[in-house]
Tab-separated table of C-alpha atoms in Angstrom:
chain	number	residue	atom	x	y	z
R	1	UNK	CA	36.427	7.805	-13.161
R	2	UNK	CA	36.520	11.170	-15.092
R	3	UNK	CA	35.169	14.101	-13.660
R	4	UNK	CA	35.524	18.077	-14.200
R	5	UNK	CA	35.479	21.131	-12.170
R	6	UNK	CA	34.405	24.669	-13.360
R	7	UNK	CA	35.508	27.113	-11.437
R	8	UNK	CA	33.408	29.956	-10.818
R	9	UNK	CA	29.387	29.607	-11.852
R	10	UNK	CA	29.056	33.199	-12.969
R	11	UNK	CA	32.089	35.388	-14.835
R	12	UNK	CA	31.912	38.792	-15.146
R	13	UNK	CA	33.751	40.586	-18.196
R	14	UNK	CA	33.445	44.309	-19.754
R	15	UNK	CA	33.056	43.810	-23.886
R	16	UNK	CA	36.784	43.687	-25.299
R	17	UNK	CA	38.497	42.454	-22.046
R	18	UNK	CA	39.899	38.814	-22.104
R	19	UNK	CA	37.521	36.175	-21.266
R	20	UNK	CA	39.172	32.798	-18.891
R	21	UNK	CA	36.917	30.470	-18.062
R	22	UNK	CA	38.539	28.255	-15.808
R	23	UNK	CA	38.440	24.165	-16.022
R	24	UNK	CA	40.164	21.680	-14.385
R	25	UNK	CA	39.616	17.882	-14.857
R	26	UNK	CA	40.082	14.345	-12.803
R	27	UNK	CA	41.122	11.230	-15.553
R	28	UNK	CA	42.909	7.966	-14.786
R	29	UNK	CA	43.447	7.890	-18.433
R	30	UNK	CA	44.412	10.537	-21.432
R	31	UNK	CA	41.322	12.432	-21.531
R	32	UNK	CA	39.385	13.935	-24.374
R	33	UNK	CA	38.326	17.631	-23.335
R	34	UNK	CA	35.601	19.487	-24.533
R	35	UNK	CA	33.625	22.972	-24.330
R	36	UNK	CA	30.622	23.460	-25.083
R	37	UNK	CA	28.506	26.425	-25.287
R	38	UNK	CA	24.819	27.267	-24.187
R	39	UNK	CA	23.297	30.038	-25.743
R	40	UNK	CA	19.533	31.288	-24.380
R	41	UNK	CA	17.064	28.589	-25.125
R	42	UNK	CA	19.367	26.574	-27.115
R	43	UNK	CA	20.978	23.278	-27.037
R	44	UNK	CA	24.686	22.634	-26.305
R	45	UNK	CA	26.760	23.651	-29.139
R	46	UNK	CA	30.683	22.421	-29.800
R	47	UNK	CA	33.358	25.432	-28.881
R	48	UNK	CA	36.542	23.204	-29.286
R	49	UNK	CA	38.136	19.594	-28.265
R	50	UNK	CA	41.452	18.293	-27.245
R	51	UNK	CA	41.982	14.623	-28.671
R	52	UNK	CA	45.741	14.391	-27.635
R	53	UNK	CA	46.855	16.071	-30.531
R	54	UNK	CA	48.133	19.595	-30.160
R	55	UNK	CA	47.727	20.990	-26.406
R	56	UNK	CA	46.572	24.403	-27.923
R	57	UNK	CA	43.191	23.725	-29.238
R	58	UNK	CA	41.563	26.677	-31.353
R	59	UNK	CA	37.715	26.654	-31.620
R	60	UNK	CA	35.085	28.738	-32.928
R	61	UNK	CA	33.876	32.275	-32.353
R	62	UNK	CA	37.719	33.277	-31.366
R	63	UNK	CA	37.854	30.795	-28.353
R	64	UNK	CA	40.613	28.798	-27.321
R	65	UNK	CA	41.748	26.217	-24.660
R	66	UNK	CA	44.970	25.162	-23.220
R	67	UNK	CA	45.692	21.583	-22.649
R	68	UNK	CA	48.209	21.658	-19.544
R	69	UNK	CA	48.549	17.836	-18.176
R	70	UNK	CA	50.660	18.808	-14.812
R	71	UNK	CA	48.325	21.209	-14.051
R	72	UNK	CA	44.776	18.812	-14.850
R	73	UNK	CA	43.303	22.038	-16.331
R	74	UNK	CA	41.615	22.677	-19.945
R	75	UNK	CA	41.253	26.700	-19.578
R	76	UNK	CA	39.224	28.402	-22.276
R	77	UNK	CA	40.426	31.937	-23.248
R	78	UNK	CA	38.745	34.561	-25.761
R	79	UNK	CA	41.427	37.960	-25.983
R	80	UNK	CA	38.790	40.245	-26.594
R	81	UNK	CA	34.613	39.860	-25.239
R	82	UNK	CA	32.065	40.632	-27.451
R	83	UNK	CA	28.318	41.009	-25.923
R	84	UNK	CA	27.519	38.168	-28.264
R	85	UNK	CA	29.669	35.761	-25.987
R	86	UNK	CA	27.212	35.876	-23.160
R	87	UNK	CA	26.066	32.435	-22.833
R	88	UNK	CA	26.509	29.139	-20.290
R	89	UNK	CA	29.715	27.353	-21.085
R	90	UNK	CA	30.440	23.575	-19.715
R	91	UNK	CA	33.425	21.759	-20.351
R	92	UNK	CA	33.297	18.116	-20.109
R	93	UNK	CA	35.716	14.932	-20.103
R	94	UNK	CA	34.977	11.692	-21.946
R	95	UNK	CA	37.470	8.855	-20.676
R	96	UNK	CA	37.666	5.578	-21.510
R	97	UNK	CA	33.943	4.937	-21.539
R	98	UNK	CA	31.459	6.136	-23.503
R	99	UNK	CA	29.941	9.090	-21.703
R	100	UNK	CA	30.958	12.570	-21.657
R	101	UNK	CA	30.833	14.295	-18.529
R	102	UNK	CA	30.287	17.624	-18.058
R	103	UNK	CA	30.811	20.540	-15.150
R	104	UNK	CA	28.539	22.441	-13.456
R	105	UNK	CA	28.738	25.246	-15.829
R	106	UNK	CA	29.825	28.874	-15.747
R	107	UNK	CA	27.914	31.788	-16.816
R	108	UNK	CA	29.144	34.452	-18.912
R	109	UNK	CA	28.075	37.947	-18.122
R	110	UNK	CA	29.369	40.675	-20.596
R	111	UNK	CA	29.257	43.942	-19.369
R	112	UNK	CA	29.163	46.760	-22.085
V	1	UNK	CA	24.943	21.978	-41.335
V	2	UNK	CA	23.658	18.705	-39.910
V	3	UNK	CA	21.784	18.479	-36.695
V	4	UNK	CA	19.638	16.785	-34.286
V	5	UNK	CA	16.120	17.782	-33.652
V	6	UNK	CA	14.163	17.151	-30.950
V	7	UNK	CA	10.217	17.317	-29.870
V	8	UNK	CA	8.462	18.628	-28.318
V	9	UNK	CA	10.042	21.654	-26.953
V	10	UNK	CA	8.471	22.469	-23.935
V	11	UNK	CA	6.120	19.328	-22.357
V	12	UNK	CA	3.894	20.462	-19.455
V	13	UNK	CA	2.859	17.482	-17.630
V	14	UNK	CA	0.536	15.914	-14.346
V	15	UNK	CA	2.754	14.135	-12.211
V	16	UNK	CA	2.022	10.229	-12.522
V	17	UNK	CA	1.467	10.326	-16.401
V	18	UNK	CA	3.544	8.934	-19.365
V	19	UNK	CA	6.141	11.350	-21.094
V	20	UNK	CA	7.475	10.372	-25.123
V	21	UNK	CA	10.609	12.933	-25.675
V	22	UNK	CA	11.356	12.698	-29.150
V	23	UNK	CA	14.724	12.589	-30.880
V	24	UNK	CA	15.772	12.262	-34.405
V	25	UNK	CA	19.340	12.058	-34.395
V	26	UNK	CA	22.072	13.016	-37.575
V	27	UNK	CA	21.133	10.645	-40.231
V	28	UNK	CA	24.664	8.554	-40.261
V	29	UNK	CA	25.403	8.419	-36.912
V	30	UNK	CA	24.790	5.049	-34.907
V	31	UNK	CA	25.195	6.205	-31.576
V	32	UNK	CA	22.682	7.959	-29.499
V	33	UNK	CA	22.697	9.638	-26.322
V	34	UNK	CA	20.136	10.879	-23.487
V	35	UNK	CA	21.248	13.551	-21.046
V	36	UNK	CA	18.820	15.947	-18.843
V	37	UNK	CA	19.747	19.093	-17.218
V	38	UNK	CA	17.813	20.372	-13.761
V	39	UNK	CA	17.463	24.106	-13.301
V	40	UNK	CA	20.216	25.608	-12.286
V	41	UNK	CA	22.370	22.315	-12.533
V	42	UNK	CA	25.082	20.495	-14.482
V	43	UNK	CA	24.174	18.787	-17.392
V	44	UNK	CA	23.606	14.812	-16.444
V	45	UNK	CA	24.284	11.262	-18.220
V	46	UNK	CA	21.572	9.374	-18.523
V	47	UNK	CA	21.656	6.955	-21.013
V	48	UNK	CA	23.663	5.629	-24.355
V	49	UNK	CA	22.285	3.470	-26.964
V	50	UNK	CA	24.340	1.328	-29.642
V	51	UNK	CA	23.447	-1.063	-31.787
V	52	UNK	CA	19.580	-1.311	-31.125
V	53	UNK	CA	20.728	-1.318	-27.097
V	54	UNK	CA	21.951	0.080	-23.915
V	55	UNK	CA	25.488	0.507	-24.119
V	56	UNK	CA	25.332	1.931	-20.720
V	57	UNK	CA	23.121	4.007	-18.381
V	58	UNK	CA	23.606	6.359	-15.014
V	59	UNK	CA	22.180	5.708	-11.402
V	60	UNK	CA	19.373	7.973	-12.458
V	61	UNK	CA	18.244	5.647	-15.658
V	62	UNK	CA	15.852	3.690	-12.856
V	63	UNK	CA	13.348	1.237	-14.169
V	64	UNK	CA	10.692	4.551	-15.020
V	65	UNK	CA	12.622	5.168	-18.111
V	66	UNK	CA	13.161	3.367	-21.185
V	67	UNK	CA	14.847	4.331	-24.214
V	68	UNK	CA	13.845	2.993	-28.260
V	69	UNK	CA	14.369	3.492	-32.098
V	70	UNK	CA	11.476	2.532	-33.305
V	71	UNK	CA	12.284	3.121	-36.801
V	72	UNK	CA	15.231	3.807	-38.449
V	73	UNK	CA	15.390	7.489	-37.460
V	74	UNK	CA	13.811	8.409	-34.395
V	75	UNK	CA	15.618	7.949	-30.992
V	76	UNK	CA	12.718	7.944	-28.311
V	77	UNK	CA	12.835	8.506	-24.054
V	78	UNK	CA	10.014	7.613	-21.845
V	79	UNK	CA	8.921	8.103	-18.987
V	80	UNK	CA	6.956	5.725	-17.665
V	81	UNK	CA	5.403	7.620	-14.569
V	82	UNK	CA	6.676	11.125	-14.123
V	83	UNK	CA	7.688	12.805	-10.998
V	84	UNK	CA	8.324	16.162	-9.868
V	85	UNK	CA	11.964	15.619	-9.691
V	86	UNK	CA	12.261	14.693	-13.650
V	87	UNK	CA	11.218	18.636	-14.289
V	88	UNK	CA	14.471	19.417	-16.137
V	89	UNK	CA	15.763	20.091	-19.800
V	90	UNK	CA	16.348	16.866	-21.593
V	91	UNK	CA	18.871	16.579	-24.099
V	92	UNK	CA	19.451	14.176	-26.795
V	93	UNK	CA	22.924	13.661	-28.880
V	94	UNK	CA	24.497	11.654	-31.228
V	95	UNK	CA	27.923	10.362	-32.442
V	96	UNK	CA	29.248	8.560	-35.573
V	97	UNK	CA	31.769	5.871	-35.835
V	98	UNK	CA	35.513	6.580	-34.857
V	99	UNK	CA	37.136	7.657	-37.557
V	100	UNK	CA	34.534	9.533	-39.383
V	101	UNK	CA	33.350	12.574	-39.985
V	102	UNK	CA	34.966	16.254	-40.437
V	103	UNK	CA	37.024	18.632	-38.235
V	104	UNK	CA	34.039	19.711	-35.919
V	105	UNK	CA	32.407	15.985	-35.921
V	106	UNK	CA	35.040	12.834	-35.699
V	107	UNK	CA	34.582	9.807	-33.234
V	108	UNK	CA	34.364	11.932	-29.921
V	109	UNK	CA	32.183	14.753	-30.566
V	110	UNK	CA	28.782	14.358	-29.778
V	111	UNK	CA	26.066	16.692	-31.676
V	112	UNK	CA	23.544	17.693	-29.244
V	113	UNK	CA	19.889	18.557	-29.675
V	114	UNK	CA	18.011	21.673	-28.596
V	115	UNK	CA	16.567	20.133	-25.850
V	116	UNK	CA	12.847	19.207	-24.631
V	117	UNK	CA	12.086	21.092	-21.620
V	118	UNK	CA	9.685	19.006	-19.671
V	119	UNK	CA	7.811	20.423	-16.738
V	120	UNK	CA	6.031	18.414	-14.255
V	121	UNK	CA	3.047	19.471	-11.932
């Protein structure tokens, strides 16, 4: 069974600081990783995914995540904040099955 | 950019009563996806859909909902008999066939909806 933990439900960052969004994920097989972002009253929107190709994966708005198998963990990184960031962001896990799985969320607070 | 739409966007409901969410999903994709999110919780499985049926469903997919495509482009959920506890956002998503689509599609990425938040009283 896959599964994925976010850790921390609310981040705090001022605008320009480095966002990390932490992720760490549970797969008996080679996972496919995803983020996905929620902005206000919208639906979930693609950041990046990792499909076992390169473990750097480069996504949109300046985001980008870290495949790092001995450490289970799928960390999303942004070098500098912008207040437009500020949004919910869930990474997920899609194994072998057909379902994607997602964590709990973490909130993105930019401070200015 | 393609995308999926879905209606109605905010559903206010009695509790006991029938609930159609609709979905119409990106026009060449073939599989289609249900997934709800309670405030202030982690987005939920509910419910894929291949091929004119259930490819598979979550412990939460009880016998008071139903999925159908009626016609070739809308992806429907209902709820046969709502209850307080199905007060969250619903999602729907869709995927096309491995091997298809461009850098921010391709066989794992699903497209999601903006959601149909359904409130139930």
């Amino acid at each position: 069974a896959q599964s994925v933990t976010q850790l921390g439900s609310h981040v705090s960052v001022s605008e320009g600081a480095l966002v990390l969004l932490r992720c760490n994920y549970s797969s008996s097989v080679p996972p496919y990783l995803f983020w996905y972002v929620q902005y206000p009253n919208q639906g979930l929107q693609l950041l990046l995914k990792y499909t076992s190709a390169a473990t750097l994966v480069k996504g949109i708005n300046g985001f980008e995540a870290e495949f790092k198998k001995s450490e289970t963990s799928f960390h999303l990184t942004k070098p500098s904040a912008h207040m437009s960031d500020a949004a919910e962001y869930f990474c997920a896990v899609r194994g072998r099955d057909d379902k994607i799985i997602f964590g709990k969320g973490t909130r993105l607070h930019i401070l200015p | 950019e393609p995308e999926v739409t879905q209606t109605p966007s905010h559903q206010v409901t009695q509790m006991g009563q029938e609930v159609i969410l609709r979905c119409v999903p990106i026009s060449n994709h073939l599989y289609f996806y249900w997934y709800r999110q309670i405030l202030g919780q982690k987005v939920e499985f509910l419910v894929s859909f291949y091929n004119n049926e259930i490819s598979e469903k979550s412990e939460i997919f009880d016998d008071q909902f139903s999925v159908e495509r009626p016609d070739g482009s809308n992806f429907t959920l209902k709820i046969r008999s709502t209850k307080l506890e199905d007060s969250a956002m619903y999602f729907c998503a869709s995927r096309d066939l491995p091997g298809t689509g461009g850098a921010s599609t391709g066989a794992n990425v699903l497209t999601f909806g903006a959601g149909s938040r359904l409130t139930v009283l």
